[in-house]
CSV table of C-alpha atoms and ligand atoms in Angstrom, one decimal:
chain,number,residue,atom,x,y,z
A,194,MET,CA,297.9,-49.7,14.3
A,195,ARG,CA,300.1,-46.7,14.2
A,196,SER,CA,302.2,-46.0,17.3
A,197,VAL,CA,302.9,-42.5,18.6
A,198,SER,CA,304.7,-40.8,21.5
A,199,VAL,CA,304.4,-37.2,22.6
A,200,LEU,CA,307.2,-35.6,24.5
A,201,GLY,CA,306.1,-32.5,26.4
A,202,ALA,CA,302.4,-33.6,26.2
A,203,THR,CA,301.2,-31.3,29.0
A,204,GLY,CA,302.3,-28.1,27.3
A,205,SER,CA,300.6,-25.9,24.8
A,206,VAL,CA,301.7,-27.8,21.7
A,207,GLY,CA,301.3,-31.1,23.6
A,208,GLU,CA,297.7,-30.3,24.4
A,209,SER,CA,296.9,-29.5,20.7
A,210,ALA,CA,298.5,-32.8,19.7
A,211,PHE,CA,296.4,-34.6,22.4
A,212,ASP,CA,293.3,-33.0,21.0
A,213,LEU,CA,294.1,-34.2,17.5
A,214,LEU,CA,294.9,-37.7,18.6
A,215,MET,CA,291.6,-37.9,20.6
A,216,ARG,CA,289.5,-36.6,17.8
A,217,ALA,CA,291.2,-39.0,15.4
A,218,GLY,CA,290.0,-42.0,17.5
A,219,GLY,CA,292.3,-41.9,20.6
A,220,ALA,CA,293.2,-45.3,21.9
A,221,GLN,CA,291.1,-47.0,19.3
A,222,ALA,CA,293.2,-45.5,16.5
A,223,PHE,CA,296.7,-45.2,18.0
A,224,ARG,CA,298.9,-47.2,20.1
A,225,THR,CA,300.4,-44.6,22.4
A,226,VAL,CA,303.9,-45.7,23.5
A,227,ALA,CA,305.1,-42.8,25.7
A,228,LEU,CA,303.8,-39.5,27.0
A,229,THR,CA,306.1,-37.2,28.9
A,230,GLY,CA,305.6,-34.0,30.9
A,231,GLY,CA,307.1,-31.9,33.6
A,232,ALA,CA,305.4,-30.5,36.7
A,233,ASN,CA,301.8,-31.1,35.7
A,234,VAL,CA,301.6,-34.8,36.5
A,235,ALA,CA,297.8,-34.6,37.1
A,236,ARG,CA,297.3,-33.7,33.5
A,237,LEU,CA,299.9,-36.2,32.3
A,238,ALA,CA,298.1,-39.0,34.1
A,239,GLU,CA,294.8,-38.0,32.6
A,240,MET,CA,296.2,-38.0,29.1
A,241,ALA,CA,298.0,-41.3,29.7
A,242,ARG,CA,294.8,-42.9,30.9
A,243,ALA,CA,292.7,-41.5,28.0
A,244,LEU,CA,295.2,-42.7,25.4
A,245,ARG,CA,296.1,-45.9,27.3
A,246,ALA,CA,299.8,-45.1,27.1
A,247,GLU,CA,302.4,-47.7,27.8
A,248,ILE,CA,304.5,-45.3,29.9
A,249,ALA,CA,304.1,-41.8,31.4
A,250,VAL,CA,307.3,-40.0,32.4
A,251,THR,CA,307.7,-36.8,34.3
A,252,ALA,CA,311.0,-34.9,33.9
A,253,TRP,CA,310.9,-34.1,37.7
A,254,PRO,CA,312.1,-37.0,39.9
A,255,GLU,CA,310.3,-35.4,43.0
A,256,LYS,CA,307.0,-35.8,41.1
A,257,LEU,CA,307.3,-39.6,40.6
A,258,ALA,CA,305.4,-40.7,43.7
A,259,GLU,CA,302.5,-38.4,42.8
A,260,LEU,CA,302.4,-39.7,39.2
A,261,ARG,CA,302.6,-43.3,40.4
A,262,ALA,CA,299.6,-42.7,42.8
A,263,LEU,CA,297.6,-41.1,40.0
A,264,LEU,CA,298.2,-44.0,37.7
A,265,ALA,CA,297.6,-46.7,40.3
A,266,GLY,CA,295.6,-49.6,38.9
A,267,SER,CA,295.9,-48.4,35.3
A,268,GLY,CA,298.7,-50.8,34.2
A,269,ILE,CA,300.5,-47.7,32.8
A,270,ALA,CA,304.2,-47.7,33.7
A,271,CYS,CA,305.8,-44.6,35.0
A,272,ALA,CA,309.3,-43.1,35.4
A,273,ALA,CA,310.9,-39.8,36.2
A,274,GLY,CA,314.0,-37.7,35.4
A,275,ALA,CA,315.7,-36.3,32.3
A,276,GLU,CA,317.2,-39.7,31.5
A,277,ALA,CA,313.9,-41.4,31.7
A,278,VAL,CA,312.4,-38.9,29.3
A,279,ALA,CA,315.2,-39.7,26.8
A,280,GLU,CA,314.7,-43.4,27.4
A,281,ALA,CA,311.0,-43.0,26.7
A,282,ALA,CA,311.9,-41.2,23.4
A,283,ALA,CA,314.1,-44.1,22.5
A,284,ARG,CA,311.2,-46.6,22.7
A,285,PRO,CA,310.2,-47.5,19.1
A,286,ALA,CA,307.2,-45.6,17.9
A,287,ASP,CA,306.1,-44.7,14.3
A,288,TRP,CA,305.7,-41.0,15.1
A,289,THR,CA,307.2,-39.0,18.0
A,290,LEU,CA,306.3,-35.4,18.6
A,291,SER,CA,308.9,-33.3,20.5
A,292,ALA,CA,307.0,-30.5,22.2
A,293,ILE,CA,309.3,-30.0,25.2
A,294,VAL,CA,310.4,-26.4,25.7
A,295,GLY,CA,314.0,-25.4,25.7
A,296,ALA,CA,317.3,-27.1,25.2
A,297,ALA,CA,316.0,-29.9,27.5
A,298,GLY,CA,314.4,-31.2,24.2
A,299,LEU,CA,317.7,-32.0,22.6
A,300,PRO,CA,318.7,-35.3,24.3
A,301,PRO,CA,315.2,-36.9,23.8
A,302,GLY,CA,315.1,-35.6,20.2
A,303,LEU,CA,318.5,-37.2,19.5
A,304,ALA,CA,317.2,-40.4,21.1
A,305,VAL,CA,314.4,-40.5,18.4
A,306,LEU,CA,316.9,-39.9,15.6
A,307,ASN,CA,319.3,-42.5,17.0
A,308,ARG,CA,316.7,-45.2,16.4
A,309,GLY,CA,315.9,-43.9,12.9
A,310,GLY,CA,312.4,-42.7,13.9
A,311,THR,CA,310.2,-40.0,12.6
A,312,LEU,CA,310.5,-36.9,14.7
A,313,ALA,CA,307.8,-34.2,14.4
A,314,LEU,CA,309.8,-31.3,15.8
A,315,ALA,CA,308.1,-28.4,17.6
A,316,ASN,CA,311.2,-28.0,19.9
A,317,LYS,CA,313.1,-25.5,17.7
A,318,GLU,CA,315.9,-25.4,20.3
A,319,THR,CA,317.0,-28.8,19.1
A,320,LEU,CA,318.0,-27.4,15.7
A,321,VAL,CA,319.2,-24.0,17.0
A,322,ALA,CA,321.6,-25.5,19.6
A,323,ALA,CA,322.8,-28.5,17.5
A,324,GLY,CA,321.7,-28.2,13.9
A,325,PRO,CA,324.6,-29.9,12.2
A,326,LEU,CA,324.7,-32.7,14.8
A,327,VAL,CA,321.0,-33.3,14.5
A,328,MET,CA,320.7,-33.1,10.7
A,329,GLY,CA,323.9,-35.3,10.4
A,330,ARG,CA,322.4,-37.9,12.8
A,331,ALA,CA,319.2,-38.0,10.9
A,332,ARG,CA,321.0,-38.6,7.6
A,333,ARG,CA,323.1,-41.3,9.2
A,334,THR,CA,320.3,-43.3,10.7
A,335,GLY,CA,317.7,-42.6,8.0
A,336,ALA,CA,315.5,-40.8,10.6
A,337,ARG,CA,313.0,-38.3,9.3
A,338,ILE,CA,312.4,-34.8,10.8
A,339,LEU,CA,309.0,-33.2,10.1
A,340,PRO,CA,308.9,-29.5,11.0
A,341,VAL,CA,306.0,-28.5,13.3
A,342,ASP,CA,307.0,-24.9,14.0
A,343,SER,CA,304.2,-23.2,11.9
A,344,GLU,CA,306.6,-21.1,9.7
A,345,HIS,CA,308.8,-24.2,8.9
A,346,SER,CA,305.8,-26.4,8.3
A,347,ALA,CA,304.6,-23.6,5.9
A,348,ILE,CA,307.9,-23.6,4.0
A,349,PHE,CA,308.0,-27.4,4.0
A,350,GLN,CA,304.5,-27.5,2.6
A,351,ALA,CA,305.3,-24.8,0.0
A,352,LEU,CA,308.3,-26.8,-1.1
A,353,GLN,CA,306.5,-30.1,-1.7
A,354,GLY,CA,307.2,-31.1,-5.3
A,355,GLU,CA,309.6,-28.2,-5.7
A,356,ASP,CA,313.4,-28.2,-6.1
A,357,LEU,CA,315.2,-26.4,-3.3
A,358,GLU,CA,317.8,-25.3,-5.9
A,359,SER,CA,315.2,-23.1,-7.5
A,360,VAL,CA,314.5,-21.2,-4.3
A,361,GLU,CA,315.9,-17.7,-4.2
A,362,HIS,CA,314.9,-16.9,-0.6
A,363,VAL,CA,312.3,-17.8,2.0
A,364,THR,CA,310.3,-15.3,4.1
A,365,ILE,CA,309.2,-16.0,7.6
A,366,THR,CA,306.5,-13.8,9.0
A,367,ALA,CA,306.3,-12.4,12.6
A,368,SER,CA,303.3,-10.9,14.3
A,369,GLY,CA,305.5,-8.5,16.2
A,370,GLY,CA,304.3,-9.8,19.5
A,371,ALA,CA,303.0,-7.8,22.5
A,372,PHE,CA,305.1,-4.7,22.0
A,373,ARG,CA,305.0,-4.1,18.2
A,374,ASP,CA,303.4,-0.7,18.6
A,375,TRP,CA,304.8,0.3,22.0
A,376,PRO,CA,307.0,3.5,22.0
A,377,LEU,CA,310.6,2.2,22.2
A,378,GLU,CA,311.4,4.1,25.4
A,379,ARG,CA,308.6,2.3,27.2
A,380,LEU,CA,310.1,-1.2,26.5
A,381,ALA,CA,312.5,-1.1,29.4
A,382,GLN,CA,309.5,-0.9,31.8
A,383,ALA,CA,307.6,-3.8,30.2
A,384,SER,CA,306.4,-6.3,32.8
A,385,VAL,CA,306.4,-10.1,32.6
A,386,ALA,CA,302.6,-10.1,32.5
A,387,GLU,CA,302.6,-7.6,29.6
A,388,ALA,CA,305.2,-9.6,27.6
A,389,SER,CA,303.2,-12.8,28.2
A,390,ARG,CA,300.2,-11.7,26.1
A,391,HIS,CA,300.3,-12.6,22.4
A,392,PRO,CA,298.0,-10.8,20.0
A,393,ASN,CA,297.2,-13.9,17.8
A,394,TRP,CA,298.6,-17.2,19.1
A,395,ALA,CA,297.8,-19.0,22.4
A,396,MET,CA,301.2,-20.5,23.3
A,397,GLY,CA,303.4,-21.4,26.3
A,398,GLN,CA,304.6,-18.4,28.4
A,399,ARG,CA,308.3,-18.7,27.3
A,400,ILE,CA,307.6,-18.6,23.6
A,401,THR,CA,305.1,-15.8,24.0
A,402,ILE,CA,307.7,-13.6,25.7
A,403,ASP,CA,310.2,-14.7,23.0
A,404,SER,CA,307.7,-13.4,20.5
A,405,ALA,CA,307.6,-10.0,22.1
A,406,SER,CA,311.5,-9.8,22.1
A,407,MET,CA,311.6,-11.5,18.6
A,408,PHE,CA,314.0,-14.0,20.1
A,409,ASN,CA,311.4,-16.6,18.9
A,410,LYS,CA,311.9,-15.3,15.3
A,411,ALA,CA,315.7,-15.2,15.8
A,412,LEU,CA,315.5,-18.9,16.8
A,413,GLU,CA,313.3,-19.6,13.8
A,414,VAL,CA,315.6,-18.0,11.3
A,415,ILE,CA,318.4,-20.3,12.6
A,416,GLU,CA,316.0,-23.2,12.6
A,417,ALA,CA,315.3,-22.6,8.9
A,418,HIS,CA,319.0,-22.2,8.2
A,419,GLU,CA,319.8,-25.6,9.8
A,420,PHE,CA,316.7,-27.5,8.5
A,421,PHE,CA,316.5,-26.3,4.9
A,422,GLY,CA,320.3,-25.7,4.6
A,423,LEU,CA,319.8,-22.1,3.4
A,424,GLY,CA,322.4,-19.3,4.0
A,425,SER,CA,321.4,-16.5,6.3
A,426,GLU,CA,321.1,-14.1,3.3
A,427,ARG,CA,318.3,-16.3,1.9
A,428,ILE,CA,316.1,-16.1,4.9
A,429,ARG,CA,314.0,-13.0,5.4
A,430,VAL,CA,311.7,-11.8,8.3
A,431,LEU,CA,308.6,-9.8,7.5
A,432,VAL,CA,306.3,-8.3,10.2
A,433,HIS,CA,302.7,-9.4,9.4
A,434,PRO,CA,300.4,-8.4,12.4
A,435,GLN,CA,297.5,-10.7,11.4
A,436,SER,CA,299.6,-14.0,11.4
A,437,ILE,CA,297.7,-15.4,8.4
A,438,ILE,CA,300.6,-15.9,6.0
A,439,HIS,CA,303.0,-18.0,7.9
A,440,ALA,CA,305.8,-18.2,5.4
A,441,MET,CA,306.6,-17.7,1.7
A,442,VAL,CA,309.0,-19.3,-0.7
A,443,THR,CA,310.3,-17.1,-3.5
A,444,HIS,CA,311.7,-18.9,-6.5
A,445,ARG,CA,314.4,-17.6,-8.9
A,446,ASP,CA,311.7,-17.2,-11.6
A,447,GLY,CA,310.0,-14.5,-9.5
A,448,GLY,CA,307.1,-16.7,-8.4
A,449,SER,CA,306.4,-16.8,-4.6
A,450,ILE,CA,304.3,-19.5,-2.9
A,451,ALA,CA,302.8,-18.4,0.4
A,452,HIS,CA,301.2,-20.6,3.0
A,453,LEU,CA,298.1,-19.1,4.6
A,454,GLY,CA,296.0,-20.4,7.5
A,455,ALA,CA,294.4,-19.5,10.8
A,456,PRO,CA,296.9,-19.2,13.7
A,457,ASP,CA,296.2,-22.6,15.2
A,458,MET,CA,299.0,-25.0,15.9
A,459,ARG,CA,296.7,-28.0,15.2
A,460,HIS,CA,297.3,-27.3,11.5
A,461,ALA,CA,301.0,-27.8,11.6
A,462,ILE,CA,300.9,-30.7,14.1
A,463,GLY,CA,298.1,-32.3,12.1
A,464,TYR,CA,300.1,-31.9,8.8
A,465,ALA,CA,303.1,-33.6,10.4
A,466,LEU,CA,300.9,-36.4,11.8
A,467,ASN,CA,299.3,-37.1,8.4
A,468,TRP,CA,302.1,-36.3,6.1
A,469,PRO,CA,302.4,-37.0,3.2
A,470,ALA,CA,298.6,-37.2,3.2
A,471,ARG,CA,296.2,-34.5,4.4
A,472,ALA,CA,293.3,-35.1,6.7
A,473,GLU,CA,290.3,-33.2,7.9
A,474,LEU,CA,291.5,-31.0,10.8
A,475,PRO,CA,289.5,-29.0,13.4
A,476,VAL,CA,291.1,-25.8,12.2
A,477,PRO,CA,289.0,-22.7,11.2
A,478,LYS,CA,289.1,-22.1,7.4
A,479,LEU,CA,290.1,-18.7,6.2
A,480,ASP,CA,287.6,-16.1,5.2
A,481,LEU,CA,289.7,-13.5,3.4
A,482,ALA,CA,286.8,-11.4,2.5
A,483,ALA,CA,285.9,-11.0,6.2
A,484,LEU,CA,289.5,-10.3,7.0
A,485,GLY,CA,289.5,-7.6,4.3
A,486,SER,CA,293.2,-6.8,4.2
A,487,LEU,CA,296.6,-8.1,5.3
A,488,SER,CA,299.5,-5.8,6.2
A,489,PHE,CA,303.2,-6.1,6.2
A,490,ALA,CA,306.3,-4.1,7.4
A,491,ALA,CA,310.0,-4.5,7.5
A,492,PRO,CA,311.2,-5.5,11.0
A,493,ASP,CA,312.7,-2.6,13.1
A,494,GLU,CA,316.1,-3.8,14.3
A,495,ALA,CA,316.3,-1.1,17.0
A,496,ARG,CA,313.1,-2.6,18.6
A,497,TRP,CA,314.2,-6.2,18.0
A,498,PRO,CA,318.0,-6.6,18.2
A,499,ALA,CA,317.5,-10.4,18.5
A,500,LEU,CA,317.2,-10.5,14.7
A,501,ARG,CA,320.7,-9.1,14.2
A,502,LEU,CA,322.1,-11.5,16.8
A,503,ALA,CA,320.6,-14.4,14.9
A,504,ARG,CA,322.3,-13.3,11.7
A,505,GLU,CA,325.6,-12.8,13.5
A,506,ALA,CA,325.3,-16.3,15.1
A,507,MET,CA,324.7,-17.9,11.7
A,508,GLN,CA,327.7,-16.1,10.2
A,509,ALA,CA,329.9,-17.2,13.2
A,510,GLY,CA,328.6,-20.8,12.8
A,511,GLY,CA,330.0,-23.6,14.9
A,512,ALA,CA,328.7,-23.4,18.4
A,513,ALA,CA,327.2,-20.0,18.2
A,514,GLY,CA,323.6,-21.4,17.9
A,515,ALA,CA,324.1,-23.4,21.2
A,516,VAL,CA,325.5,-20.3,22.9
A,517,LEU,CA,322.8,-18.0,21.6
A,518,ASN,CA,320.0,-20.4,22.6
A,519,ALA,CA,321.4,-21.0,26.1
A,520,ALA,CA,322.1,-17.4,26.8
A,521,LYS,CA,318.6,-16.5,25.7
A,522,GLU,CA,317.1,-19.2,28.0
A,523,GLN,CA,319.1,-17.8,30.9
A,524,ALA,CA,318.2,-14.2,30.1
A,525,LEU,CA,314.5,-15.2,29.9
A,526,ASP,CA,314.7,-17.0,33.2
A,527,ASP,CA,316.3,-13.8,34.7
A,528,PHE,CA,313.6,-11.6,33.2
A,529,ILE,CA,310.8,-13.8,34.4
A,530,ALA,CA,312.4,-13.9,37.9
A,531,GLY,CA,312.5,-10.1,37.9
A,532,HIS,CA,316.4,-9.9,38.0
A,533,ILE,CA,316.7,-8.0,34.7
A,534,ARG,CA,314.5,-5.8,32.5
A,535,PHE,CA,312.9,-6.8,29.2
A,536,THR,CA,315.5,-4.8,27.3
A,537,ASP,CA,318.4,-6.4,29.2
A,538,MET,CA,317.8,-9.7,27.5
A,539,ALA,CA,319.3,-9.0,24.1
A,540,PRO,CA,322.5,-7.3,25.6
A,541,ALA,CA,322.9,-10.4,27.8
A,542,VAL,CA,322.8,-12.7,24.8
A,543,GLU,CA,325.2,-10.4,22.9
A,544,ARG,CA,327.7,-10.4,25.7
A,545,ALA,CA,327.6,-14.2,25.9
A,546,LEU,CA,328.2,-14.5,22.1
A,547,GLU,CA,331.1,-12.0,22.3
A,548,GLN,CA,332.6,-13.8,25.3
A,549,ALA,CA,332.4,-17.2,23.6
A,550,ALA,CA,334.0,-15.8,20.5
A,551,ARG,CA,336.8,-14.2,22.5
A,552,GLU,CA,337.6,-17.0,24.9
A,553,ALA,CA,336.9,-20.1,22.9
A,554,GLY,CA,336.2,-19.3,19.3
A,555,PHE,CA,333.3,-20.9,17.4
A,556,ALA,CA,335.5,-22.8,14.9
A,557,GLN,CA,333.9,-26.2,15.2
A,558,SER,CA,330.3,-27.1,15.4
A,559,PRO,CA,329.8,-29.4,18.4
A,560,GLY,CA,330.1,-33.0,17.3
A,561,ASP,CA,328.3,-34.7,20.1
A,562,LEU,CA,325.7,-34.1,22.8
A,563,ASP,CA,328.4,-33.5,25.5
A,564,ALA,CA,330.0,-30.8,23.4
A,565,VAL,CA,326.6,-29.1,22.8
A,566,LEU,CA,325.9,-29.3,26.5
A,567,ALA,CA,329.3,-27.8,27.4
A,568,TRP,CA,328.6,-24.8,25.1
A,569,ASP,CA,325.1,-24.6,26.5
A,570,GLY,CA,326.6,-24.3,30.0
A,571,PHE,CA,329.0,-21.7,28.8
A,572,GLY,CA,326.2,-19.6,27.3
A,573,ARG,CA,324.1,-19.8,30.5
A,574,ARG,CA,327.0,-18.8,32.7
A,575,ALA,CA,328.1,-15.9,30.4
A,576,ALA,CA,324.6,-14.5,30.3
A,577,ALA,CA,324.1,-14.8,34.1
A,578,GLN,CA,327.5,-13.2,34.8
A,579,GLY,CA,326.5,-10.1,32.9
A,580,ARG,CA,323.5,-9.7,35.2
A,581,GLY,CA,325.3,-7.4,37.6
A,582,ALA,CA,326.5,-5.2,34.8
A,583,ALA,CA,323.0,-4.9,33.3
B,705,NDP,P1,305.0,-25.2,27.2
B,705,NDP,O1,305.8,-24.5,28.2
B,705,NDP,O2,303.5,-24.9,27.1
B,705,NDP,O3,305.1,-26.8,27.3
B,705,NDP,C1,306.4,-27.4,27.5
B,705,NDP,C2,306.3,-28.9,27.8
B,705,NDP,O4,307.6,-29.4,28.1
B,705,NDP,C3,305.4,-29.2,28.9
B,705,NDP,O5,304.9,-30.5,28.7
B,705,NDP,C4,306.3,-29.2,30.1
B,705,NDP,O6,305.8,-30.0,31.2
B,705,NDP,C5,307.5,-29.9,29.5
B,705,NDP,N1,308.8,-29.5,30.1
B,705,NDP,C6,309.1,-28.3,30.6
B,705,NDP,N2,310.4,-28.3,31.0
B,705,NDP,C7,310.9,-29.5,30.7
B,705,NDP,C8,312.2,-30.2,30.9
B,705,NDP,N3,313.2,-29.5,31.5
B,705,NDP,N4,312.3,-31.5,30.5
B,705,NDP,C9,311.3,-32.1,29.9
B,705,NDP,N5,310.1,-31.6,29.7
B,705,NDP,C10,309.9,-30.3,30.1
B,705,NDP,O7,305.7,-25.0,25.7
B,705,NDP,P2,305.0,-24.8,24.3
B,705,NDP,O8,304.1,-25.9,24.1
B,705,NDP,O9,304.6,-23.4,24.1
B,705,NDP,O10,306.3,-25.0,23.4
B,705,NDP,C11,307.0,-26.3,23.2
B,705,NDP,C12,308.0,-26.2,22.1
B,705,NDP,O11,307.4,-25.9,20.9
B,705,NDP,C13,309.0,-25.0,22.3
B,705,NDP,O12,310.2,-25.4,21.8
B,705,NDP,C14,308.4,-23.9,21.5
B,705,NDP,O13,309.4,-23.0,21.0
B,705,NDP,C15,307.8,-24.7,20.3
B,705,NDP,N6,306.7,-24.1,19.6
B,705,NDP,C16,305.6,-23.8,20.3
B,705,NDP,C17,304.5,-23.2,19.7
B,705,NDP,C18,303.2,-22.9,20.4
B,705,NDP,O14,302.2,-22.5,19.8
B,705,NDP,N7,303.2,-23.0,21.8
B,705,NDP,C19,304.5,-22.8,18.3
B,705,NDP,C20,305.8,-23.3,17.6
B,705,NDP,C21,306.8,-23.9,18.3
B,705,NDP,P3,304.8,-29.3,32.4
B,705,NDP,O15,304.0,-28.3,31.7
B,705,NDP,O16,304.1,-30.5,32.8
B,705,NDP,O17,305.8,-28.7,33.4
B,706,MG,MG1,306.8,-20.4,14.9
């Protein structure tokens, strides 16, 4: 029987994965090793009971007593804290999904790679903050990373049977998020509630706001750069409001292979779960005649400065990805908390990148987890310091 673990099971991607596992036979079809979550221990306990997990782990130590009470009599072990999440990830399983949000996903992701496991990666921050370390670790241990971010899954699928050498560039599409059509001068007044509504995808709040600011696309461009080893000039972003084409690979001979599908994460998760095979998935099939037309536009960098910052970070290399990601997480926290405006996020990230370049330089890519975490702390402090100036 195949064994699986889901890190971040109680989130948006985690719920989609749970749905797929249950539909595919649940505890009859899979041996679930570990499920992890955060604050929502009630849902974590429900999932752990449904899949008869060996262990359920909450990232929050203060939630352990509640989780233990919820699992009483089930025979399911429980634990709490960031280290316990990484230990759960280290337990052998054939397939481990990382659907934690933020840089907190990095230590457990590395724990999967350290044991040479298969890591289905939704947590893009793992690659943005520590791409060279993560890819190097996977090569050394023979671990496999399967992309779950929909655009990267799309590129990965379009590349099956192709030679990366023949690729001229890849194109990642972006819906444009909540504010695609807003007048630029209104953006400074955008509220957290307005930024948390996505036109096409149902996702966690943080990635939804990142879609409105295009920081999500900025992270994805860096993710593609690290995962596929493509230079920044070979990765393009295209605004595509309908979110039907997820990505496109353009070969040197002029042929482009696009990946199309309904905006439903169960496709990308299911593809990674069944790879290299394909299985029936509960995803709506496209009816292009009903859709009628698809539209495209070049991204407006005045509206979405995050895209320029991603390019600059890729050109700087070294620790710039770790700083960009951490500064973005801090700026997003500050926006959600009401400390800064929507339009203050990109300048906060830019200041952090400039400060890091000035004070420390980016020469070396962080070689271990401690080095990444040190840069992560630097990025958060630099973004928070700028708060007063915003
Ligand atoms: P959610 O916020 O919905 O879920 C995050 C999950 O991680 C929850 O299980 C949450 O627990 C847990 N969690 C939160 N903080 C921590 C922490 N510090 N340590 C350990 N676990 C934690 O996020 P999404 O599902 O939207 O996104 C997950 C990842 O997938 C992100 O990296 C995102 O960028 C990426 N992604 C998401 C897509 C989507 O459609 N949502 C699409 C493509 C990529 P709890 O809720 O119990 O507190
Ligand atoms: Mg994506």
